[in-house]
Coordinates of C-alpha atoms (C1' of nucleotides) in Angstrom, one line a residue:
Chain A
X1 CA -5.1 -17.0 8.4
X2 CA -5.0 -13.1 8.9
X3 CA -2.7 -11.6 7.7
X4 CA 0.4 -9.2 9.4
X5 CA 1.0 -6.4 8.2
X6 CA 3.7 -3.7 9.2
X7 CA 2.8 -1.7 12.0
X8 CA 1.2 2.0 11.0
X9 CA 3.0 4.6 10.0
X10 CA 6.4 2.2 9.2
X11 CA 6.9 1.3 5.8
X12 CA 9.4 -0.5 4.1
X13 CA 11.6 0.8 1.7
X14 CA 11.4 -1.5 -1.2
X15 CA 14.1 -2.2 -3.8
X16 CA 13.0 0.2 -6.2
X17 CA 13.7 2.8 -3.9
X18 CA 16.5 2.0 -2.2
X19 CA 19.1 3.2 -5.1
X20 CA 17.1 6.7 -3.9
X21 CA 18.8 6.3 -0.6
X22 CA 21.7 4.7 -0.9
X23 CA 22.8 7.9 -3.9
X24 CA 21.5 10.8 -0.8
X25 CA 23.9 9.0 1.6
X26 CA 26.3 9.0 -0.6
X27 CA 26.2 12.7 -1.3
X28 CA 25.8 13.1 2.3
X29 CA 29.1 11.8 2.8
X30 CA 30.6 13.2 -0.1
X31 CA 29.8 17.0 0.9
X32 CA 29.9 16.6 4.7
X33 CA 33.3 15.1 4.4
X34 CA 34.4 18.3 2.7
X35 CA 33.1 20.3 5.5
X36 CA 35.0 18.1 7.9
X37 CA 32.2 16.2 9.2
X38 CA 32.7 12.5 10.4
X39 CA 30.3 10.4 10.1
X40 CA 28.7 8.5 14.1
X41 CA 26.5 5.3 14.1
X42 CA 24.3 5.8 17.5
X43 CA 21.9 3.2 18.7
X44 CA 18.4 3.7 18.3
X45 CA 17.3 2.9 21.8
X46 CA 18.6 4.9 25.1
X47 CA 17.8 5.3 28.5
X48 CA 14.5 7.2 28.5
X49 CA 15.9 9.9 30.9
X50 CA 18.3 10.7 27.9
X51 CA 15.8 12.3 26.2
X52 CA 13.3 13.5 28.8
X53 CA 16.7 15.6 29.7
X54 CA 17.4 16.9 26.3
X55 CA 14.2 17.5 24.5
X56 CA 12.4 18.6 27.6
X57 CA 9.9 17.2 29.6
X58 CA 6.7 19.3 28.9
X59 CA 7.4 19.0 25.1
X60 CA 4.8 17.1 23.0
X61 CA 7.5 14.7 22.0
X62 CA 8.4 13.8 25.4
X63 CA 4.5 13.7 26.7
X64 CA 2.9 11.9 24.2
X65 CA 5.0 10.6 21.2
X66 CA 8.0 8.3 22.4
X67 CA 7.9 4.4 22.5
X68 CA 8.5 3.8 26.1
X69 CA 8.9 0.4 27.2
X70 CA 10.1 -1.6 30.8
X71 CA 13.5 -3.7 30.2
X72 CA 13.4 -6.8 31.8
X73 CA 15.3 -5.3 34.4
X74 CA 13.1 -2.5 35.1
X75 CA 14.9 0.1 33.0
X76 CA 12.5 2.2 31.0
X77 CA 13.8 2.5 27.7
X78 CA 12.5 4.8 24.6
X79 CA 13.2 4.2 21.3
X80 CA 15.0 7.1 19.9
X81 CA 12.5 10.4 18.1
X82 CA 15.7 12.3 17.1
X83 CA 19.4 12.2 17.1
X84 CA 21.0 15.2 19.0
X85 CA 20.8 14.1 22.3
X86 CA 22.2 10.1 21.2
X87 CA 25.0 11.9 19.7
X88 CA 25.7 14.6 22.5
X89 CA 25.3 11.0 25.1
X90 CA 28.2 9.3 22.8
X91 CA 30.3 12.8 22.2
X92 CA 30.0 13.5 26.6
X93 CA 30.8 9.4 27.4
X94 CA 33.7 8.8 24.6
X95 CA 35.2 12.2 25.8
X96 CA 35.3 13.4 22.4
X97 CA 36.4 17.5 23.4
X98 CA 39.7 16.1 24.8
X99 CA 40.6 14.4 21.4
X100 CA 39.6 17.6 19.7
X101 CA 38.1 20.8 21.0
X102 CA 36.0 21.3 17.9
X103 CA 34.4 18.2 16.9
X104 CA 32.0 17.4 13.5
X105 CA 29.5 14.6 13.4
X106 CA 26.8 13.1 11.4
X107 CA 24.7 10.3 11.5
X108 CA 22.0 8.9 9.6
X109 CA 19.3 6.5 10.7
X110 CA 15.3 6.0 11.9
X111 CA 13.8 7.9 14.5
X112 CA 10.3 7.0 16.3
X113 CA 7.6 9.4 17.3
X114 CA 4.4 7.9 17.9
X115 CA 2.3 10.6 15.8
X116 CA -1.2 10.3 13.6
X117 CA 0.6 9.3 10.7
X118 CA -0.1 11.5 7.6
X119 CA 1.7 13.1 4.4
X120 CA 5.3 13.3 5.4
X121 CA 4.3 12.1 8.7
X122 CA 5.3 8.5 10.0
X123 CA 6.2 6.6 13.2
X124 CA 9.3 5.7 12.0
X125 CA 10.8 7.9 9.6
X126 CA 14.9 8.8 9.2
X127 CA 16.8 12.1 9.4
X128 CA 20.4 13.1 8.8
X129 CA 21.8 14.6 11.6
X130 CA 24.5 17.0 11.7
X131 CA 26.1 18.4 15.4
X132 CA 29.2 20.7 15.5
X133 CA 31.0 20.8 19.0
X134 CA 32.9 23.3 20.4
X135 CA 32.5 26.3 18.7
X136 CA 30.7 29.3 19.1
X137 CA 31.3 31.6 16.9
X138 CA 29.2 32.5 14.5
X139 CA 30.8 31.5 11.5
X140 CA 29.9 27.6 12.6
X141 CA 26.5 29.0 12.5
X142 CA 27.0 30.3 9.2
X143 CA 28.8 27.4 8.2
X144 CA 26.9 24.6 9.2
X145 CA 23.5 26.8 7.5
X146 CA 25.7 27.0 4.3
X147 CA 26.6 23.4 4.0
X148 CA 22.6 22.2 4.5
X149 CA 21.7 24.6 1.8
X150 CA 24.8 23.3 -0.1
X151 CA 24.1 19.8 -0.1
X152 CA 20.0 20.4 -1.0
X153 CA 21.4 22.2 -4.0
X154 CA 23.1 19.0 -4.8
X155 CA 21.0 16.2 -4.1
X156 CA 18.6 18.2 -6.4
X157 CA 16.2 20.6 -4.6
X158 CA 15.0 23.3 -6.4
X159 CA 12.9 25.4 -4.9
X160 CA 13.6 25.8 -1.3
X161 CA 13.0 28.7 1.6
X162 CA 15.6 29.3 4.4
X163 CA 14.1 30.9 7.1
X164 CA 16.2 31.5 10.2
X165 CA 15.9 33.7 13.5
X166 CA 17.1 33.7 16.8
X167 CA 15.6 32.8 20.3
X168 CA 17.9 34.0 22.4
X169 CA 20.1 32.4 25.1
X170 CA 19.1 31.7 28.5
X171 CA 19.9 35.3 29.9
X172 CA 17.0 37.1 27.5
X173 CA 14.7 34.1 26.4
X174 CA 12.8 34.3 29.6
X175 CA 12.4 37.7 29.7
X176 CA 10.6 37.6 26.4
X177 CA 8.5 34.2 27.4
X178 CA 7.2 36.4 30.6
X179 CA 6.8 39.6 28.7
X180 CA 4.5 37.0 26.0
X181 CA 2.6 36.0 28.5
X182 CA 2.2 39.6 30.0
X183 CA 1.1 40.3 26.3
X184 CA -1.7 37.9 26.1
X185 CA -3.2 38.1 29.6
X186 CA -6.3 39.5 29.4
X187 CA -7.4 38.4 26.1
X188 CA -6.6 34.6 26.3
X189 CA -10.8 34.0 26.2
X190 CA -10.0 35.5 22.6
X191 CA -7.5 32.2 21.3
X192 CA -8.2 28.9 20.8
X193 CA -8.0 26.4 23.0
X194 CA -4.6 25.0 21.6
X195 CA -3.2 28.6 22.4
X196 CA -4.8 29.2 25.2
X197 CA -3.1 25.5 26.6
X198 CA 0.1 27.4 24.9
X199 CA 0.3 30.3 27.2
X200 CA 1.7 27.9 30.2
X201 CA 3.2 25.1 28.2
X202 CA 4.8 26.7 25.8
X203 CA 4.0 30.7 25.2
X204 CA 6.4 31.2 21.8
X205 CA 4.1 28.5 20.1
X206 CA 0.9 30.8 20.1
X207 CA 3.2 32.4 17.3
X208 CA 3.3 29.4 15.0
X209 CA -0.7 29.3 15.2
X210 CA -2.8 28.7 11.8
X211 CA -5.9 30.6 13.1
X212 CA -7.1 34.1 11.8
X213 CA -8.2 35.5 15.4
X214 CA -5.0 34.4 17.6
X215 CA -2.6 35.8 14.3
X216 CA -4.2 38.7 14.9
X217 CA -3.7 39.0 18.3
X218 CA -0.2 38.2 18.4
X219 CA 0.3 40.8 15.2
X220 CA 0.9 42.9 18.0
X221 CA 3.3 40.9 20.4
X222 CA 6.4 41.5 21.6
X223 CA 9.6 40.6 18.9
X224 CA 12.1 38.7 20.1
X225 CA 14.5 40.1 18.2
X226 CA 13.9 43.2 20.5
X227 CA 14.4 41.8 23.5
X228 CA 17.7 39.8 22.7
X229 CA 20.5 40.7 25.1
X230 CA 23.9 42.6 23.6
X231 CA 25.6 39.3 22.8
X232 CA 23.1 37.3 21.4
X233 CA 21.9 40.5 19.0
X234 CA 25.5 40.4 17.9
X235 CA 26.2 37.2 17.5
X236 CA 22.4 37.1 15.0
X237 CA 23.9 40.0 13.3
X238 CA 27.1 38.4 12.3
X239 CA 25.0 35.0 11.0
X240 CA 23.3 37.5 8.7
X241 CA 26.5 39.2 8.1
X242 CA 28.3 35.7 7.2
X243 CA 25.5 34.5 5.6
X244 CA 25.3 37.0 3.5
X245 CA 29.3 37.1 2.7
X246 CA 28.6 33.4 1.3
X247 CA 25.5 34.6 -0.7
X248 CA 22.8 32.3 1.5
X249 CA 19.4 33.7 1.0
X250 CA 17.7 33.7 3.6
X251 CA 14.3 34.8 5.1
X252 CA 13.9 36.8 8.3
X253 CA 11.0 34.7 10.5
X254 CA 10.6 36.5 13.8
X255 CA 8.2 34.2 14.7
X256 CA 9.7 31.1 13.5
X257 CA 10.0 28.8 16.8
X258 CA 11.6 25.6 16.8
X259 CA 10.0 22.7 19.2
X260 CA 12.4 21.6 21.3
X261 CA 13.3 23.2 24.5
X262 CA 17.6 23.1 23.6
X263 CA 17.4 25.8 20.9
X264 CA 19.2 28.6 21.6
X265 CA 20.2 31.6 19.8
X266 CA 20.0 31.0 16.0
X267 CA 16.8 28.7 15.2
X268 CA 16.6 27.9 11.1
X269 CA 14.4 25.9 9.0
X270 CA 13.8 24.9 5.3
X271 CA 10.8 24.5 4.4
X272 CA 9.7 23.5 0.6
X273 CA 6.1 24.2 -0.8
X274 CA 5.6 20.9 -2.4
X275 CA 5.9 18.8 0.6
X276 CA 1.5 19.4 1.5
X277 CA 0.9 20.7 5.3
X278 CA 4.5 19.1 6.7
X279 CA 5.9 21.5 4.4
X280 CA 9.1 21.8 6.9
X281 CA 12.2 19.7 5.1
X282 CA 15.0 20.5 7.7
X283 CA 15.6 22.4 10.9
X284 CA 18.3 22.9 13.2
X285 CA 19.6 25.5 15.5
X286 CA 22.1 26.5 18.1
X287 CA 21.9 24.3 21.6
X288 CA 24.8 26.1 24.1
X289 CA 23.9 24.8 27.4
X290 CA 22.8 21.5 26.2
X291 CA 26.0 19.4 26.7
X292 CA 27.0 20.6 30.0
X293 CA 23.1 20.1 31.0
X294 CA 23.3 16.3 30.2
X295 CA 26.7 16.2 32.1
X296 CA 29.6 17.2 29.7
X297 CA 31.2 20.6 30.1
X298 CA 30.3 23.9 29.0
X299 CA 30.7 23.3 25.3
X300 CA 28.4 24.9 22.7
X301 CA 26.8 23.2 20.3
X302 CA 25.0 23.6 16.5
X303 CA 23.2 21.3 14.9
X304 CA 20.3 20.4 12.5
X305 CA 18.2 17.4 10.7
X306 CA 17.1 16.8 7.3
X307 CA 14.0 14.6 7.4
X308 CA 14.7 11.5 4.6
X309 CA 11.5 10.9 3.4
X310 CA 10.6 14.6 2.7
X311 CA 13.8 15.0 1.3
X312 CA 13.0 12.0 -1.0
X313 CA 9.3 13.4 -1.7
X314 CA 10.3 16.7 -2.9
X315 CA 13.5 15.5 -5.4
X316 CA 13.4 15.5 -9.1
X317 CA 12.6 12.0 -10.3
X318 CA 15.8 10.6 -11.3
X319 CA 17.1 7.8 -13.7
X320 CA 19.5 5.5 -11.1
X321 CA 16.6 3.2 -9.5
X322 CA 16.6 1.1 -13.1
X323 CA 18.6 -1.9 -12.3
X324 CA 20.5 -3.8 -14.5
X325 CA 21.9 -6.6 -15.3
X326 CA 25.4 -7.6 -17.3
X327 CA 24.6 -10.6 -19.1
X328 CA 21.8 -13.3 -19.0
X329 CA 22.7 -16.3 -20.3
X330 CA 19.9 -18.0 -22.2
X331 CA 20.5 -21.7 -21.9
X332 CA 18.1 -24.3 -24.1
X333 CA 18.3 -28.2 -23.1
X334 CA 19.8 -29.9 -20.3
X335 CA 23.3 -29.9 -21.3
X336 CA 23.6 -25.9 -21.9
X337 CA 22.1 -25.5 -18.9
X338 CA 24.3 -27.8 -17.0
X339 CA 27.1 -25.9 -17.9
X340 CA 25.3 -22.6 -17.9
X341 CA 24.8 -22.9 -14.0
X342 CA 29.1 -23.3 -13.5
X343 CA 29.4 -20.3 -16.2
X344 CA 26.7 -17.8 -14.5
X345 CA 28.2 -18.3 -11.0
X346 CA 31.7 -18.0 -12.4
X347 CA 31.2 -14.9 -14.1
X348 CA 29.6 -13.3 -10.9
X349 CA 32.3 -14.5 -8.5
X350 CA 34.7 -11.9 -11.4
X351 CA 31.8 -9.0 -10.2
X352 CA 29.6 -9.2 -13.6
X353 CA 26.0 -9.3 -13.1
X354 CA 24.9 -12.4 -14.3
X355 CA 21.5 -14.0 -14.5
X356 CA 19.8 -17.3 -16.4
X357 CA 17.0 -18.9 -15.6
X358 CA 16.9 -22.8 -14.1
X359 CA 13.7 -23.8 -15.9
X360 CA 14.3 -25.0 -19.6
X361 CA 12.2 -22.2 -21.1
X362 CA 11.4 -21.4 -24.8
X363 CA 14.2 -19.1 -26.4
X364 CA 11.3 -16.7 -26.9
X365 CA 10.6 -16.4 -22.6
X366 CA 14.0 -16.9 -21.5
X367 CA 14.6 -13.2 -23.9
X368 CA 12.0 -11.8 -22.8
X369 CA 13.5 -12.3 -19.4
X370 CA 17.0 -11.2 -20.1
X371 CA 14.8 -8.0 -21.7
X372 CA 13.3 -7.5 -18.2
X373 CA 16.3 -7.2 -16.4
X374 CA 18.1 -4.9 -18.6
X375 CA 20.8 -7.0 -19.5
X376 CA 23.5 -5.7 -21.5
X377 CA 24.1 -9.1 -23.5
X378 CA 22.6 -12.2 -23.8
X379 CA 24.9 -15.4 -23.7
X380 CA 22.8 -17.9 -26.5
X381 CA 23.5 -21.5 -26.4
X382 CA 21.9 -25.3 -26.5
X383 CA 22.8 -28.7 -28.0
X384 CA 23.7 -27.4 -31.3
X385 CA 26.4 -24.8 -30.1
X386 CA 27.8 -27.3 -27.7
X387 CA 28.2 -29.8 -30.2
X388 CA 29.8 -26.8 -32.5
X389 CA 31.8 -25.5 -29.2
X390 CA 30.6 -21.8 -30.2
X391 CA 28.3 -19.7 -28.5
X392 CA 26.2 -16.4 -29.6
X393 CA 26.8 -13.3 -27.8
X394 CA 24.5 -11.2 -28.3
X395 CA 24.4 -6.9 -27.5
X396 CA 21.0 -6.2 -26.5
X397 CA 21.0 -2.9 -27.5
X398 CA 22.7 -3.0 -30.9
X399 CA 21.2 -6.6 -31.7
X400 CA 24.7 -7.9 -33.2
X401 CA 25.5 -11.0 -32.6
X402 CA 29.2 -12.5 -32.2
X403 CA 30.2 -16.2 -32.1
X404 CA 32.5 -17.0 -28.8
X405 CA 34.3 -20.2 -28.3
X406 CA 33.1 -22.5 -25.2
X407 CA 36.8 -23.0 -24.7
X408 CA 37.9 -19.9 -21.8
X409 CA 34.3 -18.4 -22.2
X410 CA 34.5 -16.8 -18.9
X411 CA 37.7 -14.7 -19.6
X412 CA 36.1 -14.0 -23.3
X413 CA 33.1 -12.5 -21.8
X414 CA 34.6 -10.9 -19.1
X415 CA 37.4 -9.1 -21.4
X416 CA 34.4 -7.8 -23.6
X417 CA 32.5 -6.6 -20.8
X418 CA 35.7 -4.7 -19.6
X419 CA 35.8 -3.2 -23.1
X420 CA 32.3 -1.3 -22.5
Chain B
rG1 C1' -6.0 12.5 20.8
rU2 C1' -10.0 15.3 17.2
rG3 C1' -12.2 15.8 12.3
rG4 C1' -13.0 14.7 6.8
rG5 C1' -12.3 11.3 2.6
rU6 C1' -11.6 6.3 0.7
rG7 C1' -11.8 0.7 0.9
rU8 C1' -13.7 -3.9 -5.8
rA9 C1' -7.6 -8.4 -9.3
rG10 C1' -0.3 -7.5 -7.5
rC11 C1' -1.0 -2.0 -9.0
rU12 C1' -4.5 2.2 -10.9
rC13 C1' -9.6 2.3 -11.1
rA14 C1' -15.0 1.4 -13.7
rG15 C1' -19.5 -0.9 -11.9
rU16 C1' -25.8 3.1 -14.1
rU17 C1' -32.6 3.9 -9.9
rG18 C1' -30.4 -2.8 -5.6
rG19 C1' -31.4 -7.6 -10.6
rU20 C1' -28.1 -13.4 -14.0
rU21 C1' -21.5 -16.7 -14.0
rA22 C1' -18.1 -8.8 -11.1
rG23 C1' -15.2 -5.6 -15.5
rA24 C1' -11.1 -2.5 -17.9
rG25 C1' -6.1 -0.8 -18.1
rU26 C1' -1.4 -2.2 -16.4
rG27 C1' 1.6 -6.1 -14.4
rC28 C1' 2.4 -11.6 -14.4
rC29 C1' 2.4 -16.4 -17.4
rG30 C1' 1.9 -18.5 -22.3
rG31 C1' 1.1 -18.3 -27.6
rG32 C1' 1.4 -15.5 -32.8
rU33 C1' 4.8 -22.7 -36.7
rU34 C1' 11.6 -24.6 -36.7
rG35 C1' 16.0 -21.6 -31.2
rU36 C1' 15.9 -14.5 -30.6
rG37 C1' 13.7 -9.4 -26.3
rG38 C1' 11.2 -4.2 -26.6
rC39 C1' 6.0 -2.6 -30.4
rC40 C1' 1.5 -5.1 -32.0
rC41 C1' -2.3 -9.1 -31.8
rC42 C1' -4.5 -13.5 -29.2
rG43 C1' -5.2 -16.5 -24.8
rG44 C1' -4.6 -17.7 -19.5
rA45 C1' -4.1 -17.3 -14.3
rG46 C1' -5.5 -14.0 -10.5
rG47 C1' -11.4 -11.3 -6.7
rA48 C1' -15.5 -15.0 -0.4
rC49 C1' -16.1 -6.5 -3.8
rG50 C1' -11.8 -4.6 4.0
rA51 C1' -14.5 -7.3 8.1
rG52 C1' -19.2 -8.3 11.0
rG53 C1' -24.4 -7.6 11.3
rG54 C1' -29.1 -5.8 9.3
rU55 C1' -33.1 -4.4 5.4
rU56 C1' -34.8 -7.2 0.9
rC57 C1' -37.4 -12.3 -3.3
rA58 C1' -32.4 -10.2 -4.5
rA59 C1' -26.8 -6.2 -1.7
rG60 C1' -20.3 -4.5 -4.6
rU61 C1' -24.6 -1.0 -4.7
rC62 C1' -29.1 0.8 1.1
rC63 C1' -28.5 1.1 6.9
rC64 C1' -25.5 0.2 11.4
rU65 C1' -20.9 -1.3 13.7
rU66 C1' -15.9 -2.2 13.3
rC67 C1' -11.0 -2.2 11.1
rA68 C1' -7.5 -0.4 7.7
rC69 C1' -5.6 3.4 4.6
rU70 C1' -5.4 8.5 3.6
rC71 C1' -5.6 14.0 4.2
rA72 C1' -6.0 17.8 7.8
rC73 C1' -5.8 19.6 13.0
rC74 C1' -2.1 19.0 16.6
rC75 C1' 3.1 18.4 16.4
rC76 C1' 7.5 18.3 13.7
rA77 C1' 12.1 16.4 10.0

RNA sequence: GUGGGUGUAGCUCAGUUGGUUAGAGUGCCGGGUUGUGGCCCCGGAGGACGAGGGUUCAAGUCCCUUCACUCACCCCA
């Protein structure tokens, strides 16, 4: 028989790493909750238009990544590759800006892009997704860029690079696109072929290039920051100004462009050097007309996304994945473990982690056991104890031994575990 | 989609110019005298050497094909 295996680039996470996810969430909702963010649960599959609409259609994403598939009915479906435009879908439909005219979500969950898989790379990977409604001022900018460096901090980054800019709204981003492309005319022969594709697709990518030759041909480009109009220069200049109040660090990146076609003004990114060449842990930016273009009002909108697994890759190596175990109860002979079966299942029904083993094992195995899973105590008994009705508890750690009575073990052990 | 690297035990890997029944560490199971874990010692189970074809008296080792994994490009979290 062949074997199945899971499909490539989606992996499971396995028990000894879930603790690792479940403790991020949980700080996830600990600190977003403090910044009054509530938390959303969108589906991972949406009308494909939904996205098509939001990401744009001539992005990679769109062209050449999502899993697309026919519904019975006919519908083409995609399964989602990121969060914002689920979330701005739910916020428009559930008329969320009536209930509240500034409105903060998050969700967490797996997005699909159907990439060459590779070091941070997969096909399914997860992202926490933060949108803030209704606000445009620039403190939400600031705010929203504090609480992702904030929450790093605690989950346990260390060494991290904030890198913002802005990309302009869509009054001055197309003046800079054309005056790009003005830019490069002439010497596109002189780029790659990726860049030279770039020039129609998507002209502020040629900035993000890795080659020598095109990095030296756009050394002398245009800035965007020169060509923003009056209101989005202001609005950049008091992000830096609030950023600064709340003692961000931050690096200037001029040519820092983010992929999808919402972005507007301020466009950030952390990136962390120990995460190999998808060195980019989180991104975000500012998306104004994005929720009246997929039919809400004119409401602004700030968001960003934390990818999981690079989050995960680049954390200190923590202690809470060991798991553990109360008390195993070592039973020897058929009549201990006849009543060692009533006693383990009691004593978890109370909320103690309980454990024994059903085969009639040597002492020596059945400890060995109750070593391997970390149990706290170990619950010793066969014919003679029975006979004597007292039972050895013993602390795994301090190796003392105490008699109990087999009269009310469960409350005995249960008091003593309390104790702890 | 395009390159490079790697496929031998559950995991991490040895395996000499092709040459007997393919090895180690770790993990798993058992034992080291009566019913007591971690350390140490001993033993055991577990492999058609990714798959298919070819060269050869002989292939884990050489050649071809294919698949998988991986890193990078691309793209992005």
């Amino acid at each position: 028989m062949e074997k199945i295996t899971a499909i490539k680039g989606i992996k499971d996470i396995l028990p000894e790493d879930a603790p690792t996810w479940n403790y991020i969430e949980s700080i996830v909702r600990q600190v977003f909750s403090a910044f009054g963010f509530r938390e959303i649960r969108v589906p991972i599959m949406e009308k494909t238009e939904l996205f098509k609409r939001s990401i744009g259609e001539t992005t990679d994403i769109v062209e050449k990544e999502m899993y697309t598939f026919r519904d019975r009915d006919e519908e083409l479906l995609t399964l989602r590759p990121e969060a914002t435009a689920s979330v701005i879908r739910a916020y428009i439909e559930h008329n969320m800006m009536s209930t509240d005219p500034i409105t903060k979500l998050f969700t967490i969950g797996p997005m699909f892009r159907r990439e060459r898989p590779q070091k941070g790379r997969f096909r399914q990977f997860h992202q926490i997704d933060v949108e803030l409604f209704g606000d445009e001022k620039p403190q939400s900018d600031a705010e929203v860029i504090f609480m992702l460096v904030h929450f790093l901090k605690v989950v346990g980054i260390k060494e991290l690079s904030l890198e913002i800019n802005s990309l302009g709204c869509k009054i001055c981003r197309p003046v800079f696109s054309q005056a790009i492309v003005n830019f490069l005319k002439g010497s596109e022969k002189d780029l790659c072929p990726d860049c030279q594709r770039r020039i129609s697709t998507n002209p502020l990518r040629v900035f993000d290039c890795k080659i020598e030759s095109c990095n030296s041909i756009i050394a002398g480009a245009p800035k965007i920051l020169d060509y923003l109009c009056a209101e989005c220069a202001e609005h950049f200049e008091q992000v830096k100004s609030y950023l600064n109040d709340l003692k961000v660090a931050y690096l200037l990146n001029p040519k820092m462009v983010r992929g999808l076609d919402y972005y507007t003004k301020t466009a950030f990114e952390i990136k962390s050097g120990s995460l190999g060449a998808q060195n980019s842990l989180a991104g975000g930016g500012r998306y104004d007309g994005l929720v009246s273009f997929l039919g809400g009002s004119e409401i602004p909108g700030i968001g960003f996304a934390v990818g999981f697994e690079r989050l995960i890759a680049c954390m200190p190596p923590t202690e809470i994945n060991k798991f553990k175990t109360d008390i195993f109860i070592a039973a020897l002979g058929p009549r201990a473990q006849k009543i060692s079966f009533g006693l383990t299942n009691e004593l978890r029904r109370a909320g103690i982690s309980a454990a024994m083993d059903y085969t009639d094992k040597s002492l020596k195995s059945q400890m060995k056991r109750a070593d391997k899973l970390n149990s706290s105590f170990t619950l010793i008994f066969g014919d003679k104890e029975i006979d004597e009705k007292l039972v050895e508890l013993r602390d795994m750690k301090t190796k003392n031994q105490q008699a109990l009575s087999l009269d009310n073990l469960p409350e005995a052990i249960i008091n003593i575990l309390k104790e702890r």
